[in-house]
Short mmCIF file of C-alpha atoms and ligand atoms in Angstrom, two decimals:
data_model
loop_
_atom_site.label_atom_id
_atom_site.label_comp_id
_atom_site.label_asym_id
_atom_site.label_seq_id
_atom_site.Cartn_x
_atom_site.Cartn_y
_atom_site.Cartn_z
CA MET A 1 45.48 -74.85 43.14
CA ALA A 2 42.30 -76.87 43.08
CA LEU A 3 39.12 -74.90 43.27
CA ASP A 4 36.52 -75.78 45.86
CA VAL A 5 33.57 -75.17 43.56
CA ASP A 6 31.01 -75.83 46.23
CA GLY A 7 32.81 -73.65 48.74
CA LEU A 8 33.20 -70.76 46.21
CA GLY A 9 29.50 -70.91 45.42
CA GLN A 10 28.56 -70.77 49.07
CA GLY A 11 30.97 -67.91 49.58
CA LYS A 12 29.36 -65.97 46.75
CA ILE A 13 25.91 -66.49 48.20
CA ALA A 14 27.15 -65.54 51.65
CA ARG A 15 28.76 -62.37 50.28
CA ALA A 16 25.62 -61.55 48.34
CA ILE A 17 23.47 -61.88 51.46
CA LEU A 18 25.97 -59.84 53.45
CA LEU A 19 26.37 -57.11 50.83
CA GLN A 20 22.76 -56.66 49.84
CA PRO A 21 21.53 -54.96 53.03
CA ILE A 22 24.63 -52.73 53.08
CA HIS A 23 23.98 -51.71 49.47
CA LEU A 24 20.39 -50.90 50.33
CA VAL A 25 21.49 -48.82 53.30
CA ILE A 26 23.97 -46.87 51.12
CA SER A 27 21.46 -46.14 48.37
CA GLY A 28 18.85 -45.37 51.02
CA MET A 29 21.13 -42.66 52.38
CA ASN A 30 21.08 -40.72 49.12
CA PRO A 31 17.95 -38.69 48.46
CA GLN A 32 15.88 -39.70 45.46
CA ILE A 33 14.09 -37.45 43.00
CA THR A 34 10.40 -37.47 43.95
CA SER A 35 8.84 -35.05 41.46
CA VAL A 36 9.63 -32.82 38.49
CA GLU A 37 7.36 -29.96 37.49
CA ALA A 38 7.70 -27.90 34.27
CA ILE A 39 5.87 -24.57 34.37
CA LEU A 40 5.30 -22.26 31.37
CA VAL A 41 5.82 -18.64 32.43
CA ASP A 42 5.20 -15.57 30.23
CA LEU A 43 7.02 -12.41 31.34
CA PRO A 44 6.62 -9.02 29.63
CA THR A 45 9.76 -7.38 28.16
CA ILE A 46 10.70 -3.72 28.73
CA ARG A 47 10.49 -3.03 24.98
CA ALA A 48 10.10 -4.84 21.68
CA HIS A 49 13.30 -6.80 20.98
CA GLN A 50 14.00 -7.13 17.25
CA LEU A 51 16.01 -10.06 15.95
CA SER A 52 16.60 -11.17 12.37
CA MET A 53 14.05 -13.99 12.83
CA ALA A 54 11.53 -12.61 15.36
CA THR A 55 10.33 -9.59 17.31
CA MET A 56 9.80 -10.34 21.00
CA GLN A 57 7.17 -8.54 23.11
CA HIS A 58 7.43 -10.99 25.97
CA GLN A 59 9.63 -13.90 26.93
CA THR A 60 8.29 -17.38 27.57
CA MET A 61 10.32 -19.61 29.86
CA VAL A 62 9.93 -23.10 31.24
CA ILE A 63 10.66 -23.07 34.97
CA ILE A 64 11.58 -26.48 36.37
CA ARG A 65 11.02 -27.45 40.00
CA LEU A 66 12.70 -30.72 40.95
CA ARG A 67 12.04 -32.10 44.42
CA ALA A 68 13.92 -34.83 46.28
CA SER A 69 13.13 -37.12 49.22
CA ASP A 70 15.23 -34.93 51.57
CA ASP A 71 12.72 -32.07 50.95
CA ILE A 72 15.29 -30.09 48.99
CA GLU A 73 14.03 -28.42 45.83
CA GLY A 74 16.20 -27.46 42.89
CA ILE A 75 15.09 -24.94 40.28
CA GLY A 76 16.08 -24.70 36.64
CA GLU A 77 15.04 -22.93 33.46
CA ALA A 78 14.73 -23.92 29.81
CA THR A 79 14.16 -20.94 27.56
CA THR A 80 14.39 -20.31 23.86
CA ILE A 81 13.94 -17.26 21.64
CA GLY A 82 10.83 -16.54 19.57
CA GLY A 83 9.01 -19.89 19.78
CA LEU A 84 10.54 -22.13 17.11
CA SER A 85 12.16 -19.33 15.09
CA TYR A 86 15.60 -19.71 16.71
CA GLY A 87 15.93 -23.23 18.06
CA GLU A 88 14.42 -26.63 17.47
CA GLU A 89 12.67 -26.77 20.84
CA SER A 90 9.64 -24.60 21.66
CA PRO A 91 8.62 -23.73 25.23
CA GLU A 92 5.45 -25.81 24.89
CA GLY A 93 7.46 -28.69 23.42
CA ILE A 94 10.00 -28.50 26.25
CA LYS A 95 7.21 -28.80 28.83
CA LEU A 96 5.65 -31.73 26.99
CA THR A 97 9.03 -33.48 26.72
CA ILE A 98 9.73 -33.07 30.42
CA ASP A 99 6.21 -34.05 31.59
CA THR A 100 5.82 -37.03 29.28
CA TYR A 101 9.29 -38.44 28.72
CA LEU A 102 11.92 -37.06 31.11
CA ALA A 103 10.10 -36.82 34.45
CA PRO A 104 9.26 -40.58 34.49
CA VAL A 105 12.98 -41.36 33.96
CA LEU A 106 14.02 -38.92 36.69
CA VAL A 107 11.65 -39.94 39.50
CA GLY A 108 13.31 -42.50 41.78
CA GLN A 109 16.87 -41.63 40.66
CA ASP A 110 19.64 -40.66 43.09
CA ALA A 111 19.34 -36.86 43.14
CA THR A 112 22.99 -36.44 44.15
CA ASN A 113 24.54 -38.34 41.22
CA ILE A 114 24.13 -35.78 38.46
CA ASN A 115 26.42 -37.51 35.96
CA ASP A 116 24.45 -40.74 36.29
CA VAL A 117 21.07 -38.98 36.00
CA MET A 118 22.16 -37.07 32.88
CA LEU A 119 23.51 -40.28 31.33
CA LYS A 120 20.12 -41.93 31.90
CA LEU A 121 18.33 -38.93 30.39
CA ASN A 122 20.59 -39.01 27.33
CA LYS A 123 19.84 -42.72 26.88
CA ALA A 124 16.09 -42.16 27.24
CA ALA A 125 15.83 -39.14 24.93
CA ARG A 126 17.83 -37.94 21.96
CA GLY A 127 18.53 -34.23 21.55
CA ASN A 128 16.18 -31.98 23.55
CA ARG A 129 19.20 -30.15 24.92
CA PHE A 130 17.26 -27.15 26.26
CA ALA A 131 15.03 -29.39 28.37
CA LYS A 132 18.03 -31.39 29.62
CA SER A 133 19.96 -28.23 30.45
CA GLY A 134 17.08 -26.94 32.60
CA ILE A 135 16.90 -30.26 34.45
CA GLU A 136 20.66 -30.36 35.01
CA THR A 137 20.49 -26.84 36.47
CA ALA A 138 17.75 -27.96 38.90
CA LEU A 139 19.85 -30.98 39.96
CA LEU A 140 22.93 -28.79 40.51
CA ASP A 141 20.91 -26.15 42.39
CA ALA A 142 19.49 -28.83 44.71
CA GLN A 143 22.92 -30.39 45.28
CA GLY A 144 24.45 -26.98 46.05
CA LYS A 145 21.68 -26.30 48.59
CA ARG A 146 22.17 -29.78 50.05
CA LEU A 147 25.91 -29.21 50.56
CA GLY A 148 25.58 -25.50 51.40
CA VAL A 149 27.86 -24.39 48.54
CA PRO A 150 27.35 -22.20 45.44
CA LEU A 151 26.69 -24.04 42.19
CA SER A 152 30.13 -23.02 40.86
CA ALA A 153 31.77 -24.96 43.74
CA LEU A 154 30.30 -28.14 42.20
CA LEU A 155 32.18 -27.24 38.99
CA GLY A 156 35.52 -26.95 40.78
CA GLY A 157 35.11 -23.33 41.87
CA SER A 158 34.77 -19.91 40.27
CA VAL A 159 37.78 -17.99 38.94
CA ARG A 160 35.75 -14.75 38.63
CA LYS A 161 33.04 -13.39 40.96
CA THR A 162 31.64 -10.99 38.38
CA LEU A 163 31.13 -11.19 34.62
CA PRO A 164 31.23 -8.39 32.03
CA VAL A 165 27.82 -8.14 30.35
CA LEU A 166 27.08 -6.43 27.06
CA TRP A 167 23.70 -5.00 26.05
CA THR A 168 21.87 -5.58 22.81
CA LEU A 169 20.58 -2.47 21.07
CA ALA A 170 17.56 -3.86 19.25
CA SER A 171 14.96 -1.12 18.94
CA GLY A 172 15.68 -1.01 15.19
CA ASP A 173 15.92 2.81 15.29
CA THR A 174 19.43 4.33 15.01
CA HIS A 175 18.83 7.42 17.17
CA ARG A 176 16.94 5.51 19.85
CA ASP A 177 19.77 2.96 19.95
CA ILE A 178 22.40 5.72 20.38
CA GLU A 179 20.37 7.36 23.18
CA GLU A 180 19.94 4.00 24.90
CA ALA A 181 23.69 3.30 24.68
CA GLU A 182 24.59 6.77 26.03
CA THR A 183 22.28 6.28 29.03
CA LEU A 184 23.72 2.84 29.82
CA LEU A 185 27.31 4.12 29.50
CA ALA A 186 26.51 7.00 31.88
CA GLU A 187 24.93 4.54 34.35
CA ARG A 188 28.07 2.36 34.10
CA ARG A 189 25.85 -0.62 33.31
CA HIS A 190 27.26 -1.60 29.89
CA ASP A 191 30.21 -0.50 27.75
CA THR A 192 29.86 -3.10 25.02
CA PHE A 193 26.87 -3.08 22.69
CA LYS A 194 25.68 -5.74 20.29
CA LEU A 195 23.54 -4.95 17.29
CA LYS A 196 21.20 -7.51 15.84
CA ILE A 197 21.32 -7.12 12.07
CA GLY A 198 20.31 -9.12 8.99
CA ARG A 199 16.66 -8.08 8.64
CA ARG A 200 17.33 -5.14 6.33
CA THR A 201 19.60 -4.80 3.28
CA VAL A 202 23.35 -5.06 3.93
CA ARG A 203 23.72 -1.39 2.97
CA ASP A 204 21.05 -0.26 5.48
CA ASP A 205 22.44 -2.49 8.24
CA VAL A 206 25.99 -1.21 7.70
CA ALA A 207 24.75 2.42 7.73
CA HIS A 208 22.84 1.82 11.00
CA VAL A 209 25.79 0.14 12.76
CA SER A 210 28.38 2.62 11.45
CA LYS A 211 26.38 5.62 12.74
CA ILE A 212 26.16 4.08 16.20
CA LYS A 213 29.90 3.31 16.26
CA ALA A 214 30.73 6.84 15.07
CA ALA A 215 28.53 8.34 17.82
CA LEU A 216 30.03 6.22 20.63
CA GLY A 217 33.63 6.12 19.35
CA ASP A 218 36.22 4.50 21.61
CA ARG A 219 33.95 4.76 24.65
CA ALA A 220 32.19 1.54 23.67
CA ARG A 221 32.91 -1.72 21.95
CA ILE A 222 30.40 -2.58 19.19
CA THR A 223 29.66 -6.10 17.97
CA VAL A 224 27.10 -7.38 15.46
CA ASP A 225 25.06 -10.59 15.35
CA VAL A 226 23.72 -11.51 11.93
CA ASN A 227 21.99 -14.71 13.14
CA GLN A 228 22.88 -16.60 9.89
CA ALA A 229 20.96 -14.11 7.72
CA TRP A 230 23.65 -13.43 5.07
CA ASN A 231 24.91 -15.52 2.18
CA GLU A 232 28.69 -15.59 1.69
CA ILE A 233 28.73 -12.75 -0.88
CA ASP A 234 26.63 -10.41 1.28
CA ALA A 235 28.74 -11.39 4.27
CA ALA A 236 32.00 -10.50 2.51
CA LEU A 237 30.62 -7.08 1.49
CA GLY A 238 29.05 -6.44 4.89
CA ILE A 239 32.05 -7.52 6.96
CA ALA A 240 34.48 -5.45 4.85
CA ALA A 241 32.37 -2.32 5.54
CA LEU A 242 31.86 -3.16 9.23
CA GLU A 243 35.59 -3.79 9.69
CA ALA A 244 36.33 -0.39 8.13
CA ALA A 245 33.80 1.21 10.52
CA GLY A 246 35.70 -0.20 13.53
CA ILE A 247 33.30 -2.97 14.58
CA ASP A 248 34.92 -5.37 17.06
CA LEU A 249 33.28 -8.74 16.40
CA ILE A 250 31.04 -10.40 13.77
CA GLU A 251 28.72 -13.12 15.07
CA GLN A 252 27.39 -15.98 12.90
CA PRO A 253 27.15 -14.08 9.59
CA THR A 254 26.24 -17.12 7.47
CA PRO A 255 24.06 -20.26 7.90
CA ARG A 256 25.38 -22.64 10.51
CA GLU A 257 25.66 -25.57 8.09
CA GLN A 258 27.96 -23.59 5.77
CA ARG A 259 31.19 -24.08 7.67
CA GLY A 260 33.35 -23.53 4.57
CA ALA A 261 31.88 -20.03 4.14
CA LEU A 262 32.59 -19.22 7.79
CA ALA A 263 36.17 -20.49 7.45
CA ARG A 264 36.78 -18.39 4.31
CA LEU A 265 35.40 -15.26 6.03
CA ALA A 266 37.50 -15.91 9.14
CA ALA A 267 40.63 -16.23 6.98
CA ARG A 268 39.79 -13.16 4.88
CA PHE A 269 39.13 -10.59 7.61
CA ILE A 270 41.04 -9.32 10.63
CA VAL A 271 37.89 -8.57 12.63
CA PRO A 272 37.16 -11.75 14.64
CA ILE A 273 34.39 -14.04 13.41
CA MET A 274 32.33 -15.80 16.08
CA ALA A 275 30.34 -19.02 15.68
CA ASP A 276 27.09 -19.19 17.66
CA GLU A 277 24.32 -21.25 16.04
CA GLY A 278 27.12 -23.31 14.41
CA VAL A 279 28.58 -24.54 17.69
CA THR A 280 26.21 -26.48 19.93
CA GLY A 281 28.34 -29.00 21.79
CA PRO A 282 31.90 -30.35 21.85
CA GLU A 283 31.40 -32.32 18.61
CA ASP A 284 30.59 -29.14 16.64
CA ALA A 285 33.47 -27.38 18.36
CA LEU A 286 35.86 -30.10 17.19
CA ASP A 287 34.63 -29.83 13.57
CA LEU A 288 34.90 -26.02 13.61
CA VAL A 289 38.41 -26.21 15.06
CA ARG A 290 39.48 -28.74 12.41
CA GLY A 291 38.22 -26.42 9.66
CA SER A 292 39.67 -23.22 11.23
CA CYS A 293 36.13 -21.89 10.90
CA ALA A 294 35.96 -19.27 13.66
CA ASP A 295 38.09 -17.11 15.95
CA VAL A 296 35.57 -17.11 18.83
CA PHE A 297 32.88 -19.53 20.07
CA ALA A 298 29.67 -18.36 21.76
CA LEU A 299 28.91 -20.80 24.58
CA LYS A 300 25.37 -21.37 25.87
CA ILE A 301 24.32 -23.92 28.43
CA ALA A 302 20.96 -24.54 26.69
CA LYS A 303 22.32 -25.29 23.24
CA SER A 304 25.03 -27.58 24.66
CA GLY A 305 22.55 -29.50 26.85
CA GLY A 306 23.73 -28.22 30.23
CA ILE A 307 26.59 -26.63 32.13
CA TYR A 308 28.85 -29.69 32.00
CA ALA A 309 28.40 -30.04 28.22
CA MET A 310 29.10 -26.29 27.83
CA MET A 311 32.34 -26.79 29.76
CA ARG A 312 33.33 -29.71 27.52
CA THR A 313 32.74 -27.42 24.50
CA ALA A 314 34.95 -24.78 26.13
CA ALA A 315 37.69 -27.38 26.65
CA VAL A 316 37.85 -28.04 22.89
CA ALA A 317 38.16 -24.28 22.26
CA ASP A 318 40.88 -23.98 24.91
CA ALA A 319 42.86 -26.80 23.32
CA ALA A 320 42.67 -25.05 19.92
CA GLY A 321 43.30 -21.50 21.10
CA VAL A 322 39.79 -20.34 20.16
CA ALA A 323 38.53 -17.41 22.27
CA LEU A 324 35.30 -17.74 24.27
CA TYR A 325 32.18 -15.70 24.85
CA GLY A 326 29.34 -16.38 27.28
CA GLY A 327 26.10 -16.35 25.30
CA THR A 328 22.43 -16.24 26.27
CA MET A 329 19.14 -17.67 25.07
CA LEU A 330 17.59 -14.57 26.71
CA GLU A 331 16.85 -16.64 29.78
CA GLY A 332 15.36 -15.00 32.85
CA SER A 333 17.16 -14.86 36.19
CA ILE A 334 17.30 -18.61 36.86
CA GLY A 335 18.77 -19.58 33.48
CA SER A 336 21.09 -16.56 33.37
CA ILE A 337 22.51 -17.21 36.84
CA ALA A 338 22.96 -20.90 35.99
CA SER A 339 24.98 -19.78 32.95
CA ALA A 340 26.90 -17.30 35.11
CA HIS A 341 28.01 -20.03 37.54
CA GLY A 342 29.20 -22.09 34.57
CA PHE A 343 31.02 -19.19 32.89
CA SER A 344 32.60 -18.19 36.23
CA ALA A 345 34.43 -21.53 36.31
CA LEU A 346 36.01 -21.32 32.81
CA PRO A 347 39.79 -20.76 32.59
CA GLN A 348 39.33 -18.13 29.83
CA LEU A 349 36.39 -16.01 28.74
CA SER A 350 38.09 -13.23 26.81
CA TRP A 351 34.97 -11.81 25.11
CA GLY A 352 32.84 -11.49 28.27
CA THR A 353 29.15 -12.36 28.28
CA GLU A 354 25.71 -11.27 27.15
CA LEU A 355 23.84 -12.42 30.25
CA PHE A 356 21.44 -9.45 30.20
CA GLY A 357 18.24 -11.53 29.88
CA PRO A 358 16.87 -10.52 33.31
CA LEU A 359 17.34 -6.83 32.42
CA LEU A 360 15.11 -7.26 29.38
CA LEU A 361 12.20 -8.36 31.59
CA LYS A 362 9.78 -6.00 33.32
CA ASP A 363 9.27 -8.40 36.19
CA ASP A 364 10.69 -11.64 37.58
CA VAL A 365 9.77 -14.88 39.35
CA VAL A 366 12.68 -14.78 41.86
CA THR A 367 12.67 -12.84 45.16
CA ALA A 368 16.00 -11.02 44.62
CA ARG A 369 16.83 -10.12 41.02
CA PRO A 370 20.45 -10.44 39.78
CA GLN A 371 22.65 -7.39 40.42
CA TYR A 372 24.27 -5.47 37.55
CA ARG A 373 26.67 -2.61 38.27
CA ASP A 374 30.02 -1.24 37.04
CA PHE A 375 29.53 -3.05 33.71
CA ASP A 376 29.35 -6.45 35.44
CA LEU A 377 26.87 -9.05 36.61
CA HIS A 378 27.53 -9.92 40.25
CA ILE A 379 27.01 -13.65 40.77
CA PRO A 380 24.94 -14.57 43.87
CA GLU A 381 26.99 -16.33 46.55
CA GLY A 382 24.26 -18.32 48.35
CA PRO A 383 23.91 -22.12 48.11
CA GLY A 384 23.12 -23.55 44.68
CA LEU A 385 22.10 -20.84 42.24
CA GLY A 386 21.67 -18.43 45.15
CA LEU A 387 18.09 -17.62 44.03
CA GLN A 388 14.64 -18.19 45.55
CA ILE A 389 11.32 -18.51 43.72
CA ASP A 390 8.83 -15.71 44.42
CA GLU A 391 5.72 -17.88 44.80
CA GLU A 392 3.23 -15.03 44.28
CA LYS A 393 4.93 -13.84 41.11
CA LEU A 394 5.21 -17.37 39.76
CA ALA A 395 1.51 -17.96 40.46
CA PHE A 396 0.70 -14.70 38.65
CA TYR A 397 2.81 -15.23 35.54
CA ARG A 398 2.33 -18.97 35.01
CA ARG A 399 0.35 -19.61 31.85
CA ASP A 400 -1.95 -22.16 33.49
CA LYS A 401 -2.83 -19.94 36.45
CA GLN A 402 -6.23 -20.38 38.05
CA ALA A 403 -8.53 -17.47 37.20
MG1 MG B 501 23.94 -15.12 18.47
#
């Protein structure tokens, strides 16, 4: 068939003229991101919280407010632990990254196409997963509000309405820790307790943990988080003693880069070994699975770079038969509830969660704080995250508040 070159060209032009206004109308229908604000907030904690790398007296969070042309606002949170002592992003750095580099990419984008927005962010900025996670939460919160559905509905729906939440005993004092655990058991708030160890000698840490386990017996599950503080030799000695004491789970005993050490420990002991710092996103998960490095993965939306990336990490674990645990960066209510929506949508979550961040804070920047009872966190059912900013509290706790 002979081509009518001239006719084809005219047709193309005609179609282009015809399609252009329609395209504009379609894109005009979708709300665009109009502004992104990153606010540093310092909230006091109920007590000093001792970790192997830092002692926290307050928690600093970056609260993100993302507004769109349909007047809907989404909120998100990017929070890390102890400045730069845990992660590679500091609160101040997260704010700078958002203000200087991410907000200009976001403004003008279709607020409803979260996959496309996140792809553009990932092209514009490498890494910076905490900042990206907070922005993704704000986009999902706004879209949930827009459609009148909970955030988990945007993930395909929740398979659990509540999540088991453990509590970290981190006063550093054995008797105080036992008293705290007894009170929380009696209140039916927590029945699993995690101990942050690795600051003291292995012998002292094992003695501390063993006394707490002996006091609580079968009434509570006890786990330990070493936060990478041990070398392989100390880890082998420590885990052998902790296993004998009846400890249920050992979290990240050795440095995250030393995957061989983790694999040898996982093969050597019956007590499950969990990777936390060692598993950020799906790529790490794949490497850990290939090396049979861990029995359990700790998932966190911040370290993965958002809820969707966390779910992709979980998919790798599911494929390999690795158990899952819902971790925290000690976020406040916004970040914790964002995590909760994500964790609620996972097919398996056999080790529960540690979403107790809001309980560690004396005060909050949301109007209704998350509900904890009968050993579970009850996930809000309202649109989006199901949370509202308390404007007065936010004005009071923001670092740049007007005197
Ligand atoms: Mg950990």
